[in-house]
Amino acid sequence: MAKGTPKKVAFISSFPPRRCGIATFTSDLIKSTAMAAKDEFEPLVVAMRSADLKYKDPVKFEIRQNVKNDYISAADYINFSHVDVVSVQHEFGLFGGRAGSYLTLLLNRLNAPVITTLHTVLNDPNPVYHKSLVDVCNASYEVITMNERGVDMLRDIYGIAGKKVELIAHGIPDLPFVDSNYYKYKFGMEGRRTILTFGLLSKNKGIEVMLRAMPAIIRAEPSVLYVILGMTHPAVLKHDGESYRFSLQRMVKELGLQKHVIFHNRFVNDEELRNFLCAADVYATPYLNQEQLTSGTLSFAVGTGKAVVSTPYWAALELLADGRGKIVPFGDSGGMADSVVEIVKDDSLFYSLRRKAYEYGRSRTWPKIGQKYWKLFSAKTMPVRFITKTAPPPAETISPTVELPEPSLVHMEKLTDDVGLYQHAKFTVPNREYGYCTDDNARAVIAMTKYYSQYTDPKALQFLDAYLSFTLHSQNEDGSIRNLMNFDRNWAENEPAHDALGRVLWALGSVMANPPAPSYLPIIKDCFDKSVKHVPKLPPKGMAYSILGMSDYLKQFPGASDIKRQLATAADDLVTQYEENKFPDWHWFEDTMTYDNGILPHALFVAGFNFGDKRYFDVAEETCEFLLKATFNGEHFSFVGNKGWYERGKSKAQFDQQPIEAASTVMMLRTAYDATQNTEFLKLQRKAFDWFLGENDLYIPLYDFRTKGCCDGLMAAGVNLNQGAESTLSFLLSLLTVVESFAAADKIAAPTDVLQKTATPQQIKQIAKAAGKPITIKTTSSKTKSKRRVEELT
C-alpha cells in the first residue's frame, strides 16, 4: 500500500438501519477504528440484507441471507474493489445455509486476508455447527473472541489456537461516571430507584424471572421502578409476533405491578440509550441460557458504572468477576429480589459495585477497542498463504454473459385472486374464460415453497397459502384429484385425462420437506396419504411427479416404509417402461417425446438417491444424455415443439416450444449434477435457462423484464405474447433452481472449459457420456493422490 493511501477494509456484517446487536457493534467498530486511524482508513460494508431496508454509505453491497449466488457475487465485488483486509462479524444465524455455511463460499473466494470476530462460540456443537465454525476459522488468518473462555473453547473444542486467536473485548461507550438523579429528571423518574433491562426482546431474556422478583423488591423499596427498554427482536416478531411481550404485560397486571414496571417498545438511538443507562441505579440481565459468550448490553452497563445483577451466563461471569456485580442462579426470582434489595439498601455496596465496574470498563471503551482493531487492520505483514492465494475462478465459467434477473412475484400477483391462480392470460391480463386448474396451482405451491425458503418474503407465504388451499380443495374423498375449475368456482365435469394427481403429490411433498411452519404438516400429510394409493394407476409422467413428492415426504418422515415401497414401485415401473420402449437409436420411455420431458430422468435420478440403485442411475443417465442430444445443438437449446412432437424414426418438431420444457430441463440438470458432480451439467443448466432470455432458435427473449411474466411459447413467427400461469411458473422455478445451483459446485471449471476433478475411470466415462463429445485425459501425480484433467476437445 502506497504511503498516504487509506487502508481499505471491507466489513461483512449486518448494519444499521437493521436493528440487531451485531449491526450496532459494526457501526461502533467502524467509528472507533476511524478515530484511531485518522485519515488512513476507508471502510466498505457488505451488509446482510434485512427486508426492504434502505442502506446508506458505507454500505456498498447487500447479500440476501439465503441466496448462494449473492455470496459469490459479494466475493467478486470485494476482490474487484481492491480491498486490503476483510473484517467478518460472525454469528451462525446471520448467514444462509446450514449453520451459516454459505459464508464459507464467500471467504474461500477472497484474495484479501480475513479477520473474523466471533460473536458466538458453542460449547457443545453438533457436527454441522462444528464444521461451519472450523471452516470459517480456517478461511481467516486472524480470529477474534471477546471472552477469555472463548480462547479456551476455540482451542479445546475446535482446535483453533496459537497466534491465530486474539482476545479483544466488546467495546463500551466512553461515558462519564455520573449521578443518576440528573438523568432521572429527563424521564420523569425523580425520587425513584430504577432498575433497567434493555435489548431486543425474546424469551431467552428471562424478563419474567425479574417480574416475579418485583413484589419482594417493592415491599423493601416501594419507590422502585423497573424499565424494560427495547422492541421485540425482528426474527421473533416475524414468527411469533408480540406474544412474549403480551405475556409479560399480563404478568405485570396479575402481579399488580402496573405502577412499578414500564415497557418502552422501541429501538432507541445511541443518545437515548446513554440517557437511560445514566438514569438507572441497577442493571439486570436475568437471561436463561448460559451459552452466551458476549453481551453488548451488559458491557455497556458495566462500562457506565452500573450496579449489576445477573444470571451466570458466560459473558456475565467474566465481566462481573472480582466483585464487579452480583451473580444469581438461573431462574431464581428470589435470588434476584434479594440481590437488588441488598444493593438499593446498602449504599456502601451500591457505590463499590459501581466504582469497580466503571474502572474495569475503562480498558474496554470503544476508542481503545478501535485502536486494537486498527493495529490488526494496518499490520504490514500478512501470511504468505494469503498473499499467494489463487484468485477465484470467474463466475462466467457457469454463468455466461447474461446476468440472472431478480426473482419477482409481480406477475404472479396479477394472476392470483382469492380462489387461486388463473390458468391463462390475454397478453398480461388474466383470462377468466378458462378459470383455474390444479396443475398450475400445484406448480405454484412448489414455486412459492422454494421462493419462501430463499427469500422469506411474506407475500410468498400469502400466495403459498392461497395455492395450497386450492390444491387441497381439489382432492376428492377417495383421494383422486380434480383438475379444472370454472371461474364460477364449479369443478368441470368429464374433464380430460391429466397429471394433476402426480403434481399434487409433488407439491404436498415439497411443503413437507421444507414447511414454513410446523402447523402445515398434519393436514398436508393426511391429504398426501389419501392420494398416494393412486400412484400405480398413473401414466409415466404422473409417476415421475409422484416420485419427487414421495422423496420429499421421506425427507420429513424417513422411516415411512409404505412410502418407500410406493416410491420403489413407481421407479421400477418407469424402468420397465423404458426397457419396453428403447431401441438402439431411441433411448426413451415412450415412442414419442412430448411435453415436460426432463421430468422422467429427473425422477429416476431422485429415486437413485433414495435407494442407491444402480439401475435407476443408469436409466436416468442414458435418457438424460438422449434428451440433451435431441434438444441441445451445441450453442443453445431447441426444445421439442408441440406441432408434431418427436416420434421415433421421424424428425423433431421445431415449434411451438414451451417454457415447461426449459423448466424440466433445468431441474433435471441440477439432479444430474448432484449425481455426478460434473460441472458440465451446471453449464448446460444455465444454457437451458438462457433459452428464456433469448438464447433460442429465434434469439428472442420469452421473459418480459417489464411485466416480470413469461410468454407462453416460442412459435415459428415469434413468441406467443400471452403470459399465463404455466409459462410464468416455468420461468420462476427455473430461475430459483439456477440460483440454488449456481454455488453448488465446490470446484468450477476454468474459462477454457477445462474441468479438473479427482475421478475414477468410471466417473470419467460418465462425464464423457454426459458431454456427448470425445475427451482426452491427462493424468498427473502428487505424493498423496493423482488427478485427472478432463479437457473438452475443440
mmCIF file of C-alpha atoms in Angstrom, residues 21-226:
data_model
loop_
_atom_site.group_PDB
_atom_site.id
_atom_site.type_symbol
_atom_site.label_atom_id
_atom_site.label_comp_id
_atom_site.label_asym_id
_atom_site.label_seq_id
_atom_site.Cartn_x
_atom_site.Cartn_y
_atom_site.Cartn_z
ATOM 1 C CA GLY A 21 -26.775 -6.077 18.228
ATOM 2 C CA ILE A 22 -24.226 -7.012 15.565
ATOM 3 C CA ALA A 23 -25.349 -4.148 13.334
ATOM 4 C CA THR A 24 -24.806 -1.729 16.215
ATOM 5 C CA PHE A 25 -21.455 -3.346 17.060
ATOM 6 C CA THR A 26 -20.198 -2.983 13.486
ATOM 7 C CA SER A 27 -21.278 0.637 13.288
ATOM 8 C CA ASP A 28 -19.474 1.428 16.563
ATOM 9 C CA LEU A 29 -16.400 -0.530 15.421
ATOM 10 C CA ILE A 30 -16.137 1.450 12.181
ATOM 11 C CA LYS A 31 -16.487 4.778 14.032
ATOM 12 C CA SER A 32 -13.865 3.874 16.644
ATOM 13 C CA THR A 33 -11.450 2.496 14.034
ATOM 14 C CA ALA A 34 -11.808 5.698 12.012
ATOM 15 C CA MET A 35 -10.887 7.695 15.135
ATOM 16 C CA ALA A 36 -7.784 5.567 15.673
ATOM 17 C CA ALA A 37 -6.720 5.609 12.019
ATOM 18 C CA LYS A 38 -7.240 9.317 11.372
ATOM 19 C CA ASP A 39 -7.418 9.652 7.567
ATOM 20 C CA GLU A 40 -5.806 6.282 6.785
ATOM 21 C CA PHE A 41 -8.961 4.160 6.932
ATOM 22 C CA GLU A 42 -11.608 3.608 4.243
ATOM 23 C CA PRO A 43 -14.500 1.328 5.307
ATOM 24 C CA LEU A 44 -16.714 -0.590 2.903
ATOM 25 C CA VAL A 45 -19.685 -2.554 4.244
ATOM 26 C CA VAL A 46 -21.136 -5.686 2.675
ATOM 27 C CA ALA A 47 -24.447 -5.818 4.549
ATOM 28 C CA MET A 48 -26.553 -8.871 5.251
ATOM 29 C CA ARG A 49 -29.804 -7.512 3.886
ATOM 30 C CA SER A 50 -32.914 -7.401 6.021
ATOM 31 C CA ALA A 51 -36.328 -6.942 4.393
ATOM 32 C CA ASP A 52 -36.524 -3.803 2.264
ATOM 33 C CA LEU A 53 -34.301 -1.525 4.330
ATOM 34 C CA LYS A 54 -32.625 1.365 2.559
ATOM 35 C CA TYR A 55 -28.895 1.455 3.272
ATOM 36 C CA LYS A 56 -26.552 4.413 3.033
ATOM 37 C CA ASP A 57 -22.770 4.780 2.940
ATOM 38 C CA PRO A 58 -20.578 2.981 3.830
ATOM 39 C CA VAL A 59 -22.806 0.077 2.664
ATOM 40 C CA LYS A 60 -21.705 -0.758 -0.889
ATOM 41 C CA PHE A 61 -23.142 -4.247 -1.408
ATOM 42 C CA GLU A 62 -26.055 -6.260 0.015
ATOM 43 C CA ILE A 63 -26.386 -10.027 0.478
ATOM 44 C CA ARG A 64 -29.710 -11.836 0.732
ATOM 45 C CA GLN A 65 -29.262 -14.363 3.511
ATOM 46 C CA ASN A 66 -30.465 -17.500 1.707
ATOM 47 C CA VAL A 67 -29.250 -16.803 -1.846
ATOM 48 C CA LYS A 68 -25.973 -18.616 -2.547
ATOM 49 C CA ASN A 69 -25.297 -16.626 -5.673
ATOM 50 C CA ASP A 70 -25.152 -13.414 -3.637
ATOM 51 C CA TYR A 71 -22.223 -14.746 -1.587
ATOM 52 C CA ILE A 72 -20.208 -15.489 -4.714
ATOM 53 C CA SER A 73 -21.112 -12.126 -6.238
ATOM 54 C CA ALA A 74 -20.064 -10.419 -2.995
ATOM 55 C CA ALA A 75 -16.672 -12.130 -3.140
ATOM 56 C CA ASP A 76 -16.166 -10.917 -6.701
ATOM 57 C CA TYR A 77 -17.237 -7.411 -5.703
ATOM 58 C CA ILE A 78 -14.766 -7.330 -2.793
ATOM 59 C CA ASN A 79 -11.928 -8.707 -4.937
ATOM 60 C CA PHE A 80 -12.549 -6.151 -7.658
ATOM 61 C CA SER A 81 -12.724 -3.331 -5.086
ATOM 62 C CA HIS A 82 -9.013 -3.667 -4.178
ATOM 63 C CA VAL A 83 -9.748 -4.292 -0.515
ATOM 64 C CA ASP A 84 -6.759 -4.667 1.838
ATOM 65 C CA VAL A 85 -8.463 -6.514 4.698
ATOM 66 C CA VAL A 86 -11.873 -8.133 5.285
ATOM 67 C CA SER A 87 -13.490 -7.980 8.726
ATOM 68 C CA VAL A 88 -16.256 -10.530 9.311
ATOM 69 C CA GLN A 89 -18.735 -10.299 12.175
ATOM 70 C CA HIS A 90 -19.738 -13.934 12.641
ATOM 71 C CA GLU A 91 -22.974 -15.186 14.125
ATOM 72 C CA PHE A 92 -24.391 -18.514 12.898
ATOM 73 C CA GLY A 93 -27.904 -17.178 12.310
ATOM 74 C CA LEU A 94 -26.750 -14.181 10.305
ATOM 75 C CA PHE A 95 -25.733 -16.184 7.237
ATOM 76 C CA GLY A 96 -27.538 -18.658 4.988
ATOM 77 C CA GLY A 97 -27.047 -22.394 4.667
ATOM 78 C CA ARG A 98 -26.871 -24.971 7.417
ATOM 79 C CA ALA A 99 -25.227 -23.328 10.437
ATOM 80 C CA GLY A 100 -24.423 -20.278 8.291
ATOM 81 C CA SER A 101 -22.220 -22.309 5.938
ATOM 82 C CA TYR A 102 -22.846 -20.062 2.907
ATOM 83 C CA LEU A 103 -20.372 -17.603 4.430
ATOM 84 C CA THR A 104 -17.530 -20.029 3.678
ATOM 85 C CA LEU A 105 -18.395 -19.890 -0.028
ATOM 86 C CA LEU A 106 -17.613 -16.189 0.118
ATOM 87 C CA LEU A 107 -14.497 -16.363 2.319
ATOM 88 C CA ASN A 108 -12.809 -19.086 0.271
ATOM 89 C CA ARG A 109 -13.008 -16.885 -2.831
ATOM 90 C CA LEU A 110 -11.447 -13.775 -1.303
ATOM 91 C CA ASN A 111 -7.974 -12.522 -2.180
ATOM 92 C CA ALA A 112 -7.596 -10.249 0.865
ATOM 93 C CA PRO A 113 -6.825 -11.602 4.351
ATOM 94 C CA VAL A 114 -9.835 -12.178 6.589
ATOM 95 C CA ILE A 115 -10.141 -11.196 10.251
ATOM 96 C CA THR A 116 -13.213 -12.790 11.829
ATOM 97 C CA THR A 117 -14.822 -11.656 15.076
ATOM 98 C CA LEU A 118 -16.797 -14.481 16.686
ATOM 99 C CA HIS A 119 -19.935 -13.332 18.485
ATOM 100 C CA THR A 120 -20.960 -16.886 19.436
ATOM 101 C CA VAL A 121 -18.839 -19.960 20.225
ATOM 102 C CA LEU A 122 -20.865 -23.058 21.076
ATOM 103 C CA ASN A 123 -19.739 -25.289 23.934
ATOM 104 C CA ASP A 124 -21.353 -28.485 22.616
ATOM 105 C CA PRO A 125 -21.887 -28.008 18.866
ATOM 106 C CA ASN A 126 -23.422 -30.658 16.669
ATOM 107 C CA PRO A 127 -21.184 -31.754 13.761
ATOM 108 C CA VAL A 128 -22.749 -29.275 11.313
ATOM 109 C CA TYR A 129 -22.121 -26.252 13.557
ATOM 110 C CA HIS A 130 -18.662 -27.517 14.480
ATOM 111 C CA LYS A 131 -17.652 -27.851 10.820
ATOM 112 C CA SER A 132 -19.146 -24.483 9.906
ATOM 113 C CA LEU A 133 -17.140 -22.616 12.548
ATOM 114 C CA VAL A 134 -13.921 -24.521 11.796
ATOM 115 C CA ASP A 135 -14.341 -23.721 8.084
ATOM 116 C CA VAL A 136 -14.750 -20.008 8.865
ATOM 117 C CA CYS A 137 -11.686 -20.039 11.126
ATOM 118 C CA ASN A 138 -9.626 -21.898 8.520
ATOM 119 C CA ALA A 139 -10.567 -19.243 5.944
ATOM 120 C CA SER A 140 -9.409 -16.482 8.341
ATOM 121 C CA TYR A 141 -5.845 -15.507 9.159
ATOM 122 C CA GLU A 142 -6.950 -13.987 12.451
ATOM 123 C CA VAL A 143 -9.861 -14.952 14.729
ATOM 124 C CA ILE A 144 -11.095 -12.627 17.476
ATOM 125 C CA THR A 145 -13.037 -13.735 20.521
ATOM 126 C CA MET A 146 -14.325 -11.298 23.126
ATOM 127 C CA ASN A 147 -14.077 -13.534 26.168
ATOM 128 C CA GLU A 148 -11.224 -15.470 27.829
ATOM 129 C CA ARG A 149 -13.447 -18.533 27.933
ATOM 130 C CA GLY A 150 -13.778 -18.241 24.152
ATOM 131 C CA VAL A 151 -9.999 -18.639 23.775
ATOM 132 C CA ASP A 152 -10.128 -21.922 25.709
ATOM 133 C CA MET A 153 -13.177 -23.176 23.803
ATOM 134 C CA LEU A 154 -11.618 -22.467 20.420
ATOM 135 C CA ARG A 155 -8.522 -24.414 21.440
ATOM 136 C CA ASP A 156 -10.175 -27.352 23.220
ATOM 137 C CA ILE A 157 -13.335 -27.852 21.118
ATOM 138 C CA TYR A 158 -12.445 -26.557 17.663
ATOM 139 C CA GLY A 159 -8.662 -26.997 17.527
ATOM 140 C CA ILE A 160 -8.119 -23.305 16.767
ATOM 141 C CA ALA A 161 -5.291 -21.896 18.854
ATOM 142 C CA GLY A 162 -1.990 -20.084 18.936
ATOM 143 C CA LYS A 163 -1.251 -16.724 17.367
ATOM 144 C CA LYS A 164 -4.302 -17.060 15.149
ATOM 145 C CA VAL A 165 -6.609 -16.275 18.108
ATOM 146 C CA GLU A 166 -6.837 -12.738 19.502
ATOM 147 C CA LEU A 167 -8.722 -11.648 22.605
ATOM 148 C CA ILE A 168 -10.353 -8.233 22.118
ATOM 149 C CA ALA A 169 -13.226 -7.278 24.396
ATOM 150 C CA HIS A 170 -16.604 -5.934 23.324
ATOM 151 C CA GLY A 171 -16.460 -2.152 23.056
ATOM 152 C CA ILE A 172 -18.160 0.092 25.585
ATOM 153 C CA PRO A 173 -19.355 3.718 25.169
ATOM 154 C CA ASP A 174 -16.950 6.166 26.752
ATOM 155 C CA LEU A 175 -19.322 7.830 29.222
ATOM 156 C CA PRO A 176 -18.591 9.741 32.440
ATOM 157 C CA PHE A 177 -19.289 8.386 35.911
ATOM 158 C CA VAL A 178 -22.472 10.309 36.736
ATOM 159 C CA ASP A 179 -25.136 10.707 39.385
ATOM 160 C CA SER A 180 -28.296 9.022 38.101
ATOM 161 C CA ASN A 181 -30.648 11.606 39.647
ATOM 162 C CA TYR A 182 -29.885 14.239 36.974
ATOM 163 C CA TYR A 183 -30.882 11.841 34.188
ATOM 164 C CA LYS A 184 -33.965 10.563 36.017
ATOM 165 C CA TYR A 185 -35.375 14.047 35.671
ATOM 166 C CA LYS A 186 -35.297 13.683 31.863
ATOM 167 C CA PHE A 187 -37.717 10.736 32.084
ATOM 168 C CA GLY A 188 -39.927 11.920 34.927
ATOM 169 C CA MET A 189 -38.489 9.313 37.322
ATOM 170 C CA GLU A 190 -37.255 11.656 40.069
ATOM 171 C CA GLY A 191 -37.201 10.131 43.529
ATOM 172 C CA ARG A 192 -37.447 6.541 42.309
ATOM 173 C CA ARG A 193 -34.874 3.740 42.500
ATOM 174 C CA THR A 194 -34.654 2.444 38.957
ATOM 175 C CA ILE A 195 -33.839 -0.969 37.542
ATOM 176 C CA LEU A 196 -33.111 -1.272 33.813
ATOM 177 C CA THR A 197 -33.035 -4.125 31.321
ATOM 178 C CA PHE A 198 -32.500 -3.237 27.665
ATOM 179 C CA GLY A 199 -32.049 -5.078 24.374
ATOM 180 C CA LEU A 200 -34.160 -6.763 21.736
ATOM 181 C CA LEU A 201 -36.868 -8.749 23.479
ATOM 182 C CA SER A 202 -37.095 -12.540 23.204
ATOM 183 C CA LYS A 203 -37.950 -15.431 25.519
ATOM 184 C CA ASN A 204 -34.340 -16.226 26.413
ATOM 185 C CA LYS A 205 -34.051 -12.805 28.103
ATOM 186 C CA GLY A 206 -35.873 -14.189 31.171
ATOM 187 C CA ILE A 207 -37.772 -10.967 31.906
ATOM 188 C CA GLU A 208 -40.469 -12.994 33.658
ATOM 189 C CA VAL A 209 -37.881 -14.021 36.288
ATOM 190 C CA MET A 210 -37.303 -10.373 37.153
ATOM 191 C CA LEU A 211 -41.035 -9.614 37.182
ATOM 192 C CA ARG A 212 -41.611 -12.394 39.731
ATOM 193 C CA ALA A 213 -38.919 -10.809 41.880
ATOM 194 C CA MET A 214 -40.577 -7.386 41.834
ATOM 195 C CA PRO A 215 -43.206 -7.858 44.605
ATOM 196 C CA ALA A 216 -40.479 -8.642 47.164
ATOM 197 C CA ILE A 217 -38.365 -5.727 45.931
ATOM 198 C CA ILE A 218 -41.319 -3.348 46.167
ATOM 199 C CA ARG A 219 -42.029 -4.420 49.740
ATOM 200 C CA ALA A 220 -38.476 -3.474 50.676
ATOM 201 C CA GLU A 221 -38.257 -0.360 48.485
ATOM 202 C CA PRO A 222 -41.707 0.987 47.470
ATOM 203 C CA SER A 223 -40.231 3.623 45.132
ATOM 204 C CA VAL A 224 -38.647 1.072 42.805
ATOM 205 C CA LEU A 225 -39.361 1.285 39.051
ATOM 206 C CA TYR A 226 -38.362 -1.425 36.538
#
